[in-house]
XYZ file of N, CA, C and O in Angstrom:
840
model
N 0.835 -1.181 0.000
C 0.000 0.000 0.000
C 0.876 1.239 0.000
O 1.952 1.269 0.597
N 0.327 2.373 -0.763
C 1.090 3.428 -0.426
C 0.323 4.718 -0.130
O -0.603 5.115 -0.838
N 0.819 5.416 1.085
C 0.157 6.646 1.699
C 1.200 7.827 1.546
O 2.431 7.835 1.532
N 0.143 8.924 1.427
C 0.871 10.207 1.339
C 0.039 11.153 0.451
O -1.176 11.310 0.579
N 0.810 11.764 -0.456
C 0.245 13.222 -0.618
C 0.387 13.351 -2.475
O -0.202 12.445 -3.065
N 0.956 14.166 -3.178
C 1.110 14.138 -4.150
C 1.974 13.697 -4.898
O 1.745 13.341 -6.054
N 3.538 13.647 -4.118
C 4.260 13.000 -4.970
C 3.874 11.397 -5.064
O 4.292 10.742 -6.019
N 3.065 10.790 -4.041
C 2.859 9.005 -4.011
C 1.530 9.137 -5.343
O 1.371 8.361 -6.286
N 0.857 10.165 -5.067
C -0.458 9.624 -6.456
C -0.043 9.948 -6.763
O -0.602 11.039 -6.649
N 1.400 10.293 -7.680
C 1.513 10.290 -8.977
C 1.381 11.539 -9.688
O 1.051 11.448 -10.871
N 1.574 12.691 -9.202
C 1.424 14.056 -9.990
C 2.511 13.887 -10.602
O 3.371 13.192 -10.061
N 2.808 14.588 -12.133
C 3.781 14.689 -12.602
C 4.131 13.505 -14.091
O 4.742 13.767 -15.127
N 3.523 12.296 -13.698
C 3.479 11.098 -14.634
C 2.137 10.527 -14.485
O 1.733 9.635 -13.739
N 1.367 11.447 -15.614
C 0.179 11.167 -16.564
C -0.184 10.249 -17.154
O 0.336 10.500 -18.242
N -0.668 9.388 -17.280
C -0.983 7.744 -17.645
C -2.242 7.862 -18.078
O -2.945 8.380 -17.211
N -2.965 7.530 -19.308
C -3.941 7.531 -19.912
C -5.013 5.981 -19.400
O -6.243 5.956 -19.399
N -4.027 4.767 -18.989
C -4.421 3.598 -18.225
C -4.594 3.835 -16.823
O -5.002 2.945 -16.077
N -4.287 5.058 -16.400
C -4.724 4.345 -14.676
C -5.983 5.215 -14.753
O -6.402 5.984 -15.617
N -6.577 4.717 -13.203
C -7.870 4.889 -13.076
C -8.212 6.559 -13.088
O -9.289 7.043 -13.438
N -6.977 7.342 -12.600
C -6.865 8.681 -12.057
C -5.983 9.484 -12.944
O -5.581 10.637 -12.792
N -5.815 8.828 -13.682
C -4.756 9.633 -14.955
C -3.498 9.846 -14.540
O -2.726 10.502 -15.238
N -3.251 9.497 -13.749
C -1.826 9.323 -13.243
C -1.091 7.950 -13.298
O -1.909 7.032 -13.356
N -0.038 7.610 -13.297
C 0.974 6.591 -12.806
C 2.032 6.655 -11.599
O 1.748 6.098 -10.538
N 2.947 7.164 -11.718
C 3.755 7.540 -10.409
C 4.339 6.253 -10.137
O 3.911 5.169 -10.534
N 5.514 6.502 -9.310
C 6.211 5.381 -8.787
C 5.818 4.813 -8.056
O 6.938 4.413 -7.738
N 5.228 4.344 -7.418
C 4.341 3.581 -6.287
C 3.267 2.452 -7.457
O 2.938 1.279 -7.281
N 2.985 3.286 -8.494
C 1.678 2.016 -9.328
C 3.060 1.279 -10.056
O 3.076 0.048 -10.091
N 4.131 1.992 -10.592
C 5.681 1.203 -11.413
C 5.807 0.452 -10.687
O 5.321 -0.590 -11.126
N 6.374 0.273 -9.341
C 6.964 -0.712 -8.728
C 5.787 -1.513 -8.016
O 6.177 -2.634 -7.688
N 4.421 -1.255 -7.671
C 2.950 -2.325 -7.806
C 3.504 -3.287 -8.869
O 4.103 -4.348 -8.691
N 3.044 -2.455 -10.421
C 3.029 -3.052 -11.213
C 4.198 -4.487 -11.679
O 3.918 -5.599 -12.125
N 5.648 -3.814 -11.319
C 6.526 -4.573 -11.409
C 6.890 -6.250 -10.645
O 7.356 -7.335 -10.994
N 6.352 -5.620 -9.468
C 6.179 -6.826 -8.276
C 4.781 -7.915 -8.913
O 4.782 -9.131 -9.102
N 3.939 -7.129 -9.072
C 2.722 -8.092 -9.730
C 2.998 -9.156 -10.869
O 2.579 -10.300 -11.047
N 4.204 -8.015 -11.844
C 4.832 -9.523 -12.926
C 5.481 -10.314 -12.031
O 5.541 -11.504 -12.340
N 5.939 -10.012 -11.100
C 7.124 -10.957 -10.579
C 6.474 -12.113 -9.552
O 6.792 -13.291 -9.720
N 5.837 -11.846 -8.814
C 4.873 -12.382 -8.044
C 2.633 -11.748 -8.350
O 1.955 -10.842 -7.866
N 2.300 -13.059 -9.532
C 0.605 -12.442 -9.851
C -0.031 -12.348 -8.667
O -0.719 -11.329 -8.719
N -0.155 -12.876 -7.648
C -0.590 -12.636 -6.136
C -0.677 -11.265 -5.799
O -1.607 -10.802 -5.140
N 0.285 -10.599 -6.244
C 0.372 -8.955 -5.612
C -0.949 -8.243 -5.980
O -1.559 -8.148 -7.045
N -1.279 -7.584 -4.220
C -2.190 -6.933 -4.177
C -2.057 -5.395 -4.123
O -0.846 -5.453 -3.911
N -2.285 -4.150 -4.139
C -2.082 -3.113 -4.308
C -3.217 -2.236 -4.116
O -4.341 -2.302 -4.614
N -2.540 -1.095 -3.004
C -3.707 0.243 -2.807
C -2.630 0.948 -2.989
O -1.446 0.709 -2.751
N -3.539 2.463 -3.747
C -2.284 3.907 -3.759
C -3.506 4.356 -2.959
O -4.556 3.989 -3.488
N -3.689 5.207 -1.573
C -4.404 5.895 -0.730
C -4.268 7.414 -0.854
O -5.044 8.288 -0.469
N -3.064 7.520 -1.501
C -2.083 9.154 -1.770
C -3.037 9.584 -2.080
O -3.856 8.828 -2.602
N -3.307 10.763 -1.929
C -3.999 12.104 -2.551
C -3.193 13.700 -2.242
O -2.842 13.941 -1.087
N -2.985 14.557 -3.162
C -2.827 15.569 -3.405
C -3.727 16.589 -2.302
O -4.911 16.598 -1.966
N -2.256 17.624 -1.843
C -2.796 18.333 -0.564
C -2.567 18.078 0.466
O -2.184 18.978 1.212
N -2.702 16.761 0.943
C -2.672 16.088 1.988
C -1.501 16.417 2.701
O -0.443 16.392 2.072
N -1.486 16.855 4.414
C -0.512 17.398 5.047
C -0.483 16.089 5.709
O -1.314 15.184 5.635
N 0.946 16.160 6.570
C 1.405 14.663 7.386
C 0.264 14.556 8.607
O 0.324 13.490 9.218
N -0.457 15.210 8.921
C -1.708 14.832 9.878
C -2.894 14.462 9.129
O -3.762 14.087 9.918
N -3.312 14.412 7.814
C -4.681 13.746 6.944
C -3.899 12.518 6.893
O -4.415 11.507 7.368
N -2.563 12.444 6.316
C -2.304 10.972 6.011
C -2.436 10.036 7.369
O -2.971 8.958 7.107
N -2.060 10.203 8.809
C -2.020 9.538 9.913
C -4.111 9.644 10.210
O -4.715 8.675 10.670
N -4.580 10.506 9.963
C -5.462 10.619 10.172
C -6.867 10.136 9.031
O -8.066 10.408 9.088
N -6.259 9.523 8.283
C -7.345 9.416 7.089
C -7.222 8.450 6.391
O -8.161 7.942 5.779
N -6.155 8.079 6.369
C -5.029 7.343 5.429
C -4.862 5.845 6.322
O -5.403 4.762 6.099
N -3.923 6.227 7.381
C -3.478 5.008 7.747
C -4.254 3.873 8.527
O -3.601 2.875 8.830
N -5.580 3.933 8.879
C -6.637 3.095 9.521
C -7.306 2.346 8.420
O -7.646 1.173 8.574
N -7.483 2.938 7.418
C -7.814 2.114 6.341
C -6.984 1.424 5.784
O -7.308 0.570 4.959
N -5.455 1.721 6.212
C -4.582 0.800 5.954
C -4.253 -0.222 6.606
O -3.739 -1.234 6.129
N -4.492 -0.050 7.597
C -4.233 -1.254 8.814
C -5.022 -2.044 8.703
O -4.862 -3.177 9.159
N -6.202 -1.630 8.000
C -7.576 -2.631 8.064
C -7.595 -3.796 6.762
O -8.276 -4.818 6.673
N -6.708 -3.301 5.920
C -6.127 -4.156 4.614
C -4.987 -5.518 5.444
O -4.682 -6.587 4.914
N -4.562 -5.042 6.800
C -3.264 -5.955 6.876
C -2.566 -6.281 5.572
O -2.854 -7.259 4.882
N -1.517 -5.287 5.250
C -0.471 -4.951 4.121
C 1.025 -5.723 4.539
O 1.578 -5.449 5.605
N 1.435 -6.427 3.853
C 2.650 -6.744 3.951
C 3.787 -5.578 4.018
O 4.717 -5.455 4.816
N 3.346 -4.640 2.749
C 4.633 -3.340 2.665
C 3.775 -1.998 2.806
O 2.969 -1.762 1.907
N 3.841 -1.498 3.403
C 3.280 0.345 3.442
C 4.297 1.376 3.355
O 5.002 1.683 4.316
N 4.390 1.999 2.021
C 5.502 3.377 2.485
C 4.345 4.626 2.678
O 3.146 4.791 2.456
N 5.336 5.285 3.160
C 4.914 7.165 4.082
C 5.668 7.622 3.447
O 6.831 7.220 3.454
N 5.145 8.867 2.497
C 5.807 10.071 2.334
C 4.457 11.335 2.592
O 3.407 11.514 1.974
N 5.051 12.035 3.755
C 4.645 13.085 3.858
C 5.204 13.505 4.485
O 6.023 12.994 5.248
N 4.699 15.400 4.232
C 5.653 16.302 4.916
C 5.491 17.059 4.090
O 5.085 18.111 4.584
N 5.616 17.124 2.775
C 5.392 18.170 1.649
C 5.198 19.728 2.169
O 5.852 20.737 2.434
N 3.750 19.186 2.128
C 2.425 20.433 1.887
C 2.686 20.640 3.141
O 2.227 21.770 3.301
N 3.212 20.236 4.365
C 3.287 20.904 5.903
C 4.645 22.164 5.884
O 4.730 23.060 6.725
N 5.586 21.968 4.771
C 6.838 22.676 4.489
C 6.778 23.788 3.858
O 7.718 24.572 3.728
N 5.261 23.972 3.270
C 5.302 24.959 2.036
C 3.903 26.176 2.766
O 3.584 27.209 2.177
N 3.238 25.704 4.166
C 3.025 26.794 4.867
C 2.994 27.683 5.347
O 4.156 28.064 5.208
N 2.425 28.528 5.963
C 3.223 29.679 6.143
C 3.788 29.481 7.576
O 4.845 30.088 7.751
N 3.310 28.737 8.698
C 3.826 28.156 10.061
C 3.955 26.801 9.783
O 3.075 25.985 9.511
N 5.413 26.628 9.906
C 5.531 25.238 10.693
C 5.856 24.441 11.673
O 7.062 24.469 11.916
N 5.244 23.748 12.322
C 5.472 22.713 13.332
C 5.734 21.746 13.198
O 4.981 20.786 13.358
N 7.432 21.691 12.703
C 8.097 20.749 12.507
C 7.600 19.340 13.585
O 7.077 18.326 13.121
N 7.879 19.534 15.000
C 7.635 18.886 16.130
C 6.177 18.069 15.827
O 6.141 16.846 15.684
N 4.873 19.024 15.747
C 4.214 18.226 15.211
C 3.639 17.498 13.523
O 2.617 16.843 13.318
N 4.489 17.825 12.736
C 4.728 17.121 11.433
C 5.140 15.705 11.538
O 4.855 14.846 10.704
N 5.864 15.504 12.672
C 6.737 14.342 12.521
C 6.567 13.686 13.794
O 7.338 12.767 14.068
N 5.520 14.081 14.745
C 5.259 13.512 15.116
C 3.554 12.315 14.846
O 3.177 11.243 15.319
N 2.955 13.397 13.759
C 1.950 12.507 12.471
C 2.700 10.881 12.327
O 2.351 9.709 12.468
N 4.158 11.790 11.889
C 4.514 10.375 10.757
C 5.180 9.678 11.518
O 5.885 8.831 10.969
N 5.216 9.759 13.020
C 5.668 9.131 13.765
C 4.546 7.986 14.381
O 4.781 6.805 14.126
N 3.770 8.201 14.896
C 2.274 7.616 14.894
C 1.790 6.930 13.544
O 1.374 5.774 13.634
N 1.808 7.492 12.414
C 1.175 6.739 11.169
C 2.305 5.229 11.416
O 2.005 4.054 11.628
N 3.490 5.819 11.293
C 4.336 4.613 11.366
C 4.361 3.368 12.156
O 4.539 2.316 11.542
N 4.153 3.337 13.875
C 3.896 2.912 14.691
C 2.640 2.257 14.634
O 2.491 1.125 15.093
N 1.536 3.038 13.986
C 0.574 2.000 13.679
C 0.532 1.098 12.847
O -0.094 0.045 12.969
N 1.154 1.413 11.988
C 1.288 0.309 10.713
C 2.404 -0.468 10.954
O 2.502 -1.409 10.166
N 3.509 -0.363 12.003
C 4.164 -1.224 12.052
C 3.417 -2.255 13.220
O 3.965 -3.357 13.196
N 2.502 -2.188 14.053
C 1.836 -2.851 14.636
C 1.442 -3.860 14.492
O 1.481 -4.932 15.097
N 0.622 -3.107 12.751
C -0.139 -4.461 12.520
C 0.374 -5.318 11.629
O -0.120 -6.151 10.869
N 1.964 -4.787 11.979
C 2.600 -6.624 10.995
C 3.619 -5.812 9.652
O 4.550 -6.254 8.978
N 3.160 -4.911 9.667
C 3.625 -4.163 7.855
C 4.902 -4.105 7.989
O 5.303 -3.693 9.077
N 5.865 -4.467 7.010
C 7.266 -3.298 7.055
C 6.780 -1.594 6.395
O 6.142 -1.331 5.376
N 7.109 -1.079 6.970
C 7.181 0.526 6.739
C 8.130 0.912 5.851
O 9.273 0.853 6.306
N 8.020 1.316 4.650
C 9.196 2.424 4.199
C 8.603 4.022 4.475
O 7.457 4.457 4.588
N 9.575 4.490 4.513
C 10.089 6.161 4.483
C 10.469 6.982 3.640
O 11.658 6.799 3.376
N 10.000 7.841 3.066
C 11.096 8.144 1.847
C 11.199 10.141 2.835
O 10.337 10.730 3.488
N 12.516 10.516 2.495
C 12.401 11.599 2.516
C 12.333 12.711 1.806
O 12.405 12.444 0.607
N 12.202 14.104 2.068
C 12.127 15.303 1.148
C 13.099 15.711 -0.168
O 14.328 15.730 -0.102
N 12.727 15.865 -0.746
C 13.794 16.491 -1.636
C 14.344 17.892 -1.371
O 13.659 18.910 -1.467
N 15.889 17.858 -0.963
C 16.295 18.995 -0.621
C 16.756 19.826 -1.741
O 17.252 19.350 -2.763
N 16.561 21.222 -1.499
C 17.279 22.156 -2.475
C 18.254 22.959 -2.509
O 18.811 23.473 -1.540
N 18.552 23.129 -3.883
C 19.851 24.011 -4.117
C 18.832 25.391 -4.875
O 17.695 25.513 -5.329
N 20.152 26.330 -4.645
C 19.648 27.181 -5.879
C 19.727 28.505 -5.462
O 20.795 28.947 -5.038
N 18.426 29.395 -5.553
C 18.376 30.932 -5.223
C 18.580 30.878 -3.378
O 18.316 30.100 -2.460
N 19.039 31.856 -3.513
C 18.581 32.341 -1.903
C 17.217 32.408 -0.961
O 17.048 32.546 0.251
N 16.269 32.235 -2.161
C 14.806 32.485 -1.897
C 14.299 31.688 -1.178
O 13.545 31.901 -0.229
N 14.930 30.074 -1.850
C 14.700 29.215 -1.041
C 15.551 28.350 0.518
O 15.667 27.171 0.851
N 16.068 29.877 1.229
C 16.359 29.251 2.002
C 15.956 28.750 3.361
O 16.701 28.178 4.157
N 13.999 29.189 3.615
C 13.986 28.835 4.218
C 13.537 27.595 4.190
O 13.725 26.814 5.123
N 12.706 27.202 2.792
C 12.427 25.877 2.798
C 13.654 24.641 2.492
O 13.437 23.430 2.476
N 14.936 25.299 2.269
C 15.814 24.315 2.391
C 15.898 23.748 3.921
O 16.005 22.584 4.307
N 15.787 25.340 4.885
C 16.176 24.727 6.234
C 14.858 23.693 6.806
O 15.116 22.808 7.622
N 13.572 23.882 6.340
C 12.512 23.077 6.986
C 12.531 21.754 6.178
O 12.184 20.764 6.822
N 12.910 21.540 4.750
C 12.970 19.992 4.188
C 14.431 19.130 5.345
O 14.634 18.002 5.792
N 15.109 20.436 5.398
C 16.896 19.761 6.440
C 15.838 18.729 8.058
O 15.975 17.603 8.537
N 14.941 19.832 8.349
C 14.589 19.817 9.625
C 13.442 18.154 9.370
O 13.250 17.269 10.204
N 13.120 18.208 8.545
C 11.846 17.356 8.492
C 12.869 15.832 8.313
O 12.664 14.878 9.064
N 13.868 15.791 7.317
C 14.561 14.501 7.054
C 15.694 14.127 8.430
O 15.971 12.990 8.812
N 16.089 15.095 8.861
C 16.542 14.454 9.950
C 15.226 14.139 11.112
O 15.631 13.699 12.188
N 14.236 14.260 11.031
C 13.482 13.781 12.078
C 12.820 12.588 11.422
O 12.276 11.805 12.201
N 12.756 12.245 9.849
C 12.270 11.204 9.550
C 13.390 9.986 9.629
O 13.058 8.829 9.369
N 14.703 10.326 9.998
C 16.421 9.213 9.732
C 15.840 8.974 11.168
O 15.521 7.786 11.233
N 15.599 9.558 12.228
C 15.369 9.247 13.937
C 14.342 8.699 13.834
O 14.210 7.929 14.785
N 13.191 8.665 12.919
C 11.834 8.175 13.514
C 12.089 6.678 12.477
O 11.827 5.578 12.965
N 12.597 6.791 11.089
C 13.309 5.566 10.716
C 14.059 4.554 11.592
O 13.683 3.393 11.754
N 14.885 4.965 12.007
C 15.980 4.283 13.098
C 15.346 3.098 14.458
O 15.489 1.977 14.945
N 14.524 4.482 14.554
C 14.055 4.396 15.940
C 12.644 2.950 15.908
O 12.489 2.188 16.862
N 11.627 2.872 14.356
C 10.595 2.001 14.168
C 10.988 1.059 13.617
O 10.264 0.116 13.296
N 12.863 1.166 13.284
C 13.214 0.251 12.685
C 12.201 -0.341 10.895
O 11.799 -1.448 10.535
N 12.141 1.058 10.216
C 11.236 1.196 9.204
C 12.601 1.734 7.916
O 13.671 2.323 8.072
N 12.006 1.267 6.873
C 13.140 1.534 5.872
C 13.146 2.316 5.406
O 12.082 2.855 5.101
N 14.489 2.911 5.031
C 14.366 4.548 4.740
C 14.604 4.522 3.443
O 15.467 3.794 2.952
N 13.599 5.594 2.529
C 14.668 6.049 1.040
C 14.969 7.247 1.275
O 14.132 8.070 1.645
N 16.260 7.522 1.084
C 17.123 8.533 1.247
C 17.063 9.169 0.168
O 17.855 8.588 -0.574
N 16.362 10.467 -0.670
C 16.374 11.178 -1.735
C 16.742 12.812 -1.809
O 16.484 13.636 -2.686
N 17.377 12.932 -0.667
C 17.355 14.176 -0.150
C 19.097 15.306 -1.177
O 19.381 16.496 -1.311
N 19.726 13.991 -1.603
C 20.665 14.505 -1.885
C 20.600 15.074 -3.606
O 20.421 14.321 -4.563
N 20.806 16.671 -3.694
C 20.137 17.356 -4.841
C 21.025 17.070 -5.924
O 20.488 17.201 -7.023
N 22.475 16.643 -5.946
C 23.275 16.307 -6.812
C 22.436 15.279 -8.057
O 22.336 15.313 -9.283
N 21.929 14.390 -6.952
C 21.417 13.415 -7.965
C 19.700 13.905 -8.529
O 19.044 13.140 -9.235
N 19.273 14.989 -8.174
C 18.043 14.925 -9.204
C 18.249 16.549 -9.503
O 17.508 17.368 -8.959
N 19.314 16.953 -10.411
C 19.858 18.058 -10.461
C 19.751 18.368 -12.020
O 19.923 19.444 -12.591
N 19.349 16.866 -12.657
C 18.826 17.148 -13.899
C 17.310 17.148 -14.321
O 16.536 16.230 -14.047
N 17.012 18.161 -14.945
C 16.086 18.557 -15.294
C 15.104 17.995 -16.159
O 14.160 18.732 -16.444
N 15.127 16.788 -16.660
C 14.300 16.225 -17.471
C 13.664 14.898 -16.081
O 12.977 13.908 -16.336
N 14.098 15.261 -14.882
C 13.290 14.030 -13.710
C 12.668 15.049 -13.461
O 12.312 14.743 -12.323
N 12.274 15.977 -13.616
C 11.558 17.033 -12.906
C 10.223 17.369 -13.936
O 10.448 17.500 -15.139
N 8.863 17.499 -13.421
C 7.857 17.775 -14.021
C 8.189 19.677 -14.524
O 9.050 20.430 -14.070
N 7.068 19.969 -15.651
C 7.363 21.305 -15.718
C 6.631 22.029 -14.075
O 7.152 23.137 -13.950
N 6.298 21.937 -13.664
C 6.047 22.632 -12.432
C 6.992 22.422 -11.270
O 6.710 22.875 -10.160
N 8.279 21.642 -11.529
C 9.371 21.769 -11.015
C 9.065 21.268 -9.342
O 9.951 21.349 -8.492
N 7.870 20.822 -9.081
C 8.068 20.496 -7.974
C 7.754 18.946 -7.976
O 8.351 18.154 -7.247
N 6.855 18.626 -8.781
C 6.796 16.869 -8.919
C 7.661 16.414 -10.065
O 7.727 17.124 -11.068
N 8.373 15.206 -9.984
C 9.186 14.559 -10.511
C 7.905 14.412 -11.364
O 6.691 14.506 -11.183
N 8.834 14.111 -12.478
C 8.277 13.882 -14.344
C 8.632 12.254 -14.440
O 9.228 11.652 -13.547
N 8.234 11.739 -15.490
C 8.216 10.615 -15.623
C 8.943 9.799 -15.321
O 8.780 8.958 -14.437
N 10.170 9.991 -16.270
C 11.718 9.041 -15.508
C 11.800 9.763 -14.547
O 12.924 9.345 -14.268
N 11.504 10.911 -13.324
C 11.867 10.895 -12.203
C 10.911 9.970 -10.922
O 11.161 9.518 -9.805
N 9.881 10.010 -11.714
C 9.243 8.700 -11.052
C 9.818 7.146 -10.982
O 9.909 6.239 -10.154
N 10.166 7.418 -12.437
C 10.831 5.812 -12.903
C 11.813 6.079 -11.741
O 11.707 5.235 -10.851
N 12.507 6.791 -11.574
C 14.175 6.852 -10.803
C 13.654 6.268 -8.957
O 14.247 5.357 -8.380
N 12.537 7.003 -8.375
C 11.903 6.812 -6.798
C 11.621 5.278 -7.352
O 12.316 4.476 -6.728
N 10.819 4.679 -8.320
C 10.408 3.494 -7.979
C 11.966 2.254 -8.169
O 12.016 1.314 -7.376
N 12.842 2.371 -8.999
C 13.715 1.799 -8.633
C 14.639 2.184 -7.032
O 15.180 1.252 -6.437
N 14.727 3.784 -6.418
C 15.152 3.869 -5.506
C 14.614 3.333 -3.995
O 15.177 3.329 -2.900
N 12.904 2.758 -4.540
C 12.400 2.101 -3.057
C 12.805 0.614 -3.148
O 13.378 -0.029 -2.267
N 12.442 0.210 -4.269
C 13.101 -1.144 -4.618
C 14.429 -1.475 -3.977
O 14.499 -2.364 -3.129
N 15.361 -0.862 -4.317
C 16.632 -0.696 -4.069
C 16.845 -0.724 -2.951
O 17.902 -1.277 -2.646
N 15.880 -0.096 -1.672
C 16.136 0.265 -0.182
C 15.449 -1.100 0.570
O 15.879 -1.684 1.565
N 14.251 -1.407 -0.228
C 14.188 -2.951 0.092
C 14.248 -4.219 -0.521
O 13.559 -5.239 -0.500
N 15.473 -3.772 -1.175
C 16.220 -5.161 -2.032
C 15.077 -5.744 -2.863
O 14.882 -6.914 -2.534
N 14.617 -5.509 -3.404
C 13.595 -6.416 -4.471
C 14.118 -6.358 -5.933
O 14.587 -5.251 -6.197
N 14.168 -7.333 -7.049
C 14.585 -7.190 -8.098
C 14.196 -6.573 -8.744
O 13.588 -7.284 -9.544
N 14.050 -5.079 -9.148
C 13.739 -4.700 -10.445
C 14.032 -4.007 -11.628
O 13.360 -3.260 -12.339
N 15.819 -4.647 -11.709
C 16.565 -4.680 -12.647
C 16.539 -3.218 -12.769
O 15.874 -2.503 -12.020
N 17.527 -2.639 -14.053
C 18.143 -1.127 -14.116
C 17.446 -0.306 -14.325
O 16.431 -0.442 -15.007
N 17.734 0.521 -13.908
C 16.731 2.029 -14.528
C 17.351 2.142 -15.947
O 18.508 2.171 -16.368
N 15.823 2.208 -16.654
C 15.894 2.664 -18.378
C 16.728 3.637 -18.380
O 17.397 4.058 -17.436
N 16.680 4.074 -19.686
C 17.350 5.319 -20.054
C 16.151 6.484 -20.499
O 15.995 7.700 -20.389
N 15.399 5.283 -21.081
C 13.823 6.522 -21.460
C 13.483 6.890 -19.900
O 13.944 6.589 -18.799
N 12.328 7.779 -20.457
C 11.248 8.480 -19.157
C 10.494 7.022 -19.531
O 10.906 6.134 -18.784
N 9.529 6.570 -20.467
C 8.394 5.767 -20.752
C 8.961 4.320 -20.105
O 9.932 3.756 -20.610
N 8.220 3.753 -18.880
C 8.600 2.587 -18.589
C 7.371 1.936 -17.916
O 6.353 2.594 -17.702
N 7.491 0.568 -17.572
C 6.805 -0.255 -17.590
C 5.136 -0.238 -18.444
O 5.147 -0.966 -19.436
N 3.663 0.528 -18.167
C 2.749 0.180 -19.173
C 2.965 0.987 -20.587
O 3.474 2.099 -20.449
N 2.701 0.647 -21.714
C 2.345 1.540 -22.777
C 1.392 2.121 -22.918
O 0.388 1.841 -22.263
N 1.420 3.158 -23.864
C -0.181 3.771 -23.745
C -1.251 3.028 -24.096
O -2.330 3.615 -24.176
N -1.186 1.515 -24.396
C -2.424 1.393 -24.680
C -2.399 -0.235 -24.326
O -2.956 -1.120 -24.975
N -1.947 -0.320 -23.643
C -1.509 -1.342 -22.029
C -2.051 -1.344 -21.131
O -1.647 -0.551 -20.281
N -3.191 -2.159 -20.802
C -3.878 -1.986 -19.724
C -3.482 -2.663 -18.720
O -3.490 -3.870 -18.962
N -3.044 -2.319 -17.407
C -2.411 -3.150 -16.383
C -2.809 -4.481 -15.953
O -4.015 -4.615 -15.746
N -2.113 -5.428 -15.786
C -2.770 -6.719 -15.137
C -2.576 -7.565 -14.725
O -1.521 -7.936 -15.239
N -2.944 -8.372 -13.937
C -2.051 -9.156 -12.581
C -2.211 -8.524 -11.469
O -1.901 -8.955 -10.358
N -2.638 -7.613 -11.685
C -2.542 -6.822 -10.376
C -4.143 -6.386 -9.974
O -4.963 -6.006 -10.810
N -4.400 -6.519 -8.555
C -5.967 -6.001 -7.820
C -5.796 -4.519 -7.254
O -6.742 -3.955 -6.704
């Protein structure tokens, strides 16, 4: 299952086959696991907007109620781009979402913020994405939940992983998160392409998968 906000549904990589017109890395690596094992079951819960207290609050009870083998958390976003933040209670949401879902049996992944480079403009949201990923490496550590580490800007510094609205990853930058969760929990799913266009075609309807 995957919970969170906009980057998990998929803004940014437009899919004419999914139900929501989106794809995103979370339905890539569904999809991928489903060839590999047809058994695989799959929820995306993500919705757009969503601050790290809707996802603990909206999100993760309906997840627990699936009993999920894998659940990742990304949120934090939309709590960074406020005009007050309470770091303290941001992370303490995703501290609780986590704890519950590790309860009921799930491994947890984590992914963190994407940090920035660039104008001066953005320095204060560099310092609140700094503030939010070191409290998600402690609340990782600490639930013993797996972390994806994406924070480092070197590597998504090129501009064709980036949607034109520059804040959601574009297609191959989706492709790039769904091999990077893979990667954090060892599952096979061989190299990242070189295209953006990967796993369905446009006129590929997904399957194997619920």
């Amino acid at each position: 299952m995957a919970l969170g906000d906009s980057l998990t549904e998929g803004v940014g990589d437009p899919h004419p086959c999914s139900p929501n017109g989106l794809r995103g890395w979370a339905d890539l690596l569904a999809h991928r696991l489903a060839e590999l094992e047809p058994a695989t079951e799959y929820a995306n819960l993500a919705l757009r907007a969503k601050r790290a207290a809707d996802v603990q609050r909206e999100q993760v009870a309906a997840a627990v109620a699936l009993r999920p083998d894998l659940v990742s958390v990304w949120a934090g976003g939309n709590d960074i781009l406020r005009p007050v933040l309470d770091a303290d209670e941001v992370l303490a949401s995703i501290d609780s979402a986590v704890g519950m879902l590790s309860a009921g049996g799930a491994t947890v992944v984590l992914v963190t913020g994407f940090e920035l480079t660039g104008s001066p403009a953005f320095a204060l949201l560099r310092r609140r994405v700094a503030i939010l990923n070191a409290g998600l490496r402690e609340i990782a550590h600490g639930q013993r939940a797996t972390l994806v580490d994406v924070s480092d800007p070197h590597s998504w510094a090129d501009r064709r992983l980036w949607a034109p609205d520059r804040v959601h990853p574009s297609a191959l930058g989706h492709a790039r998160l769904a091999h990077a969760v893979a990667a954090a929990c060892r599952m096979p799913l061989g190299s990242l392409p070189a295209q953006a266009q990967l796993g369905w075609g446009a006129e590929t309807q997904p399957s194997g998968i619920r």
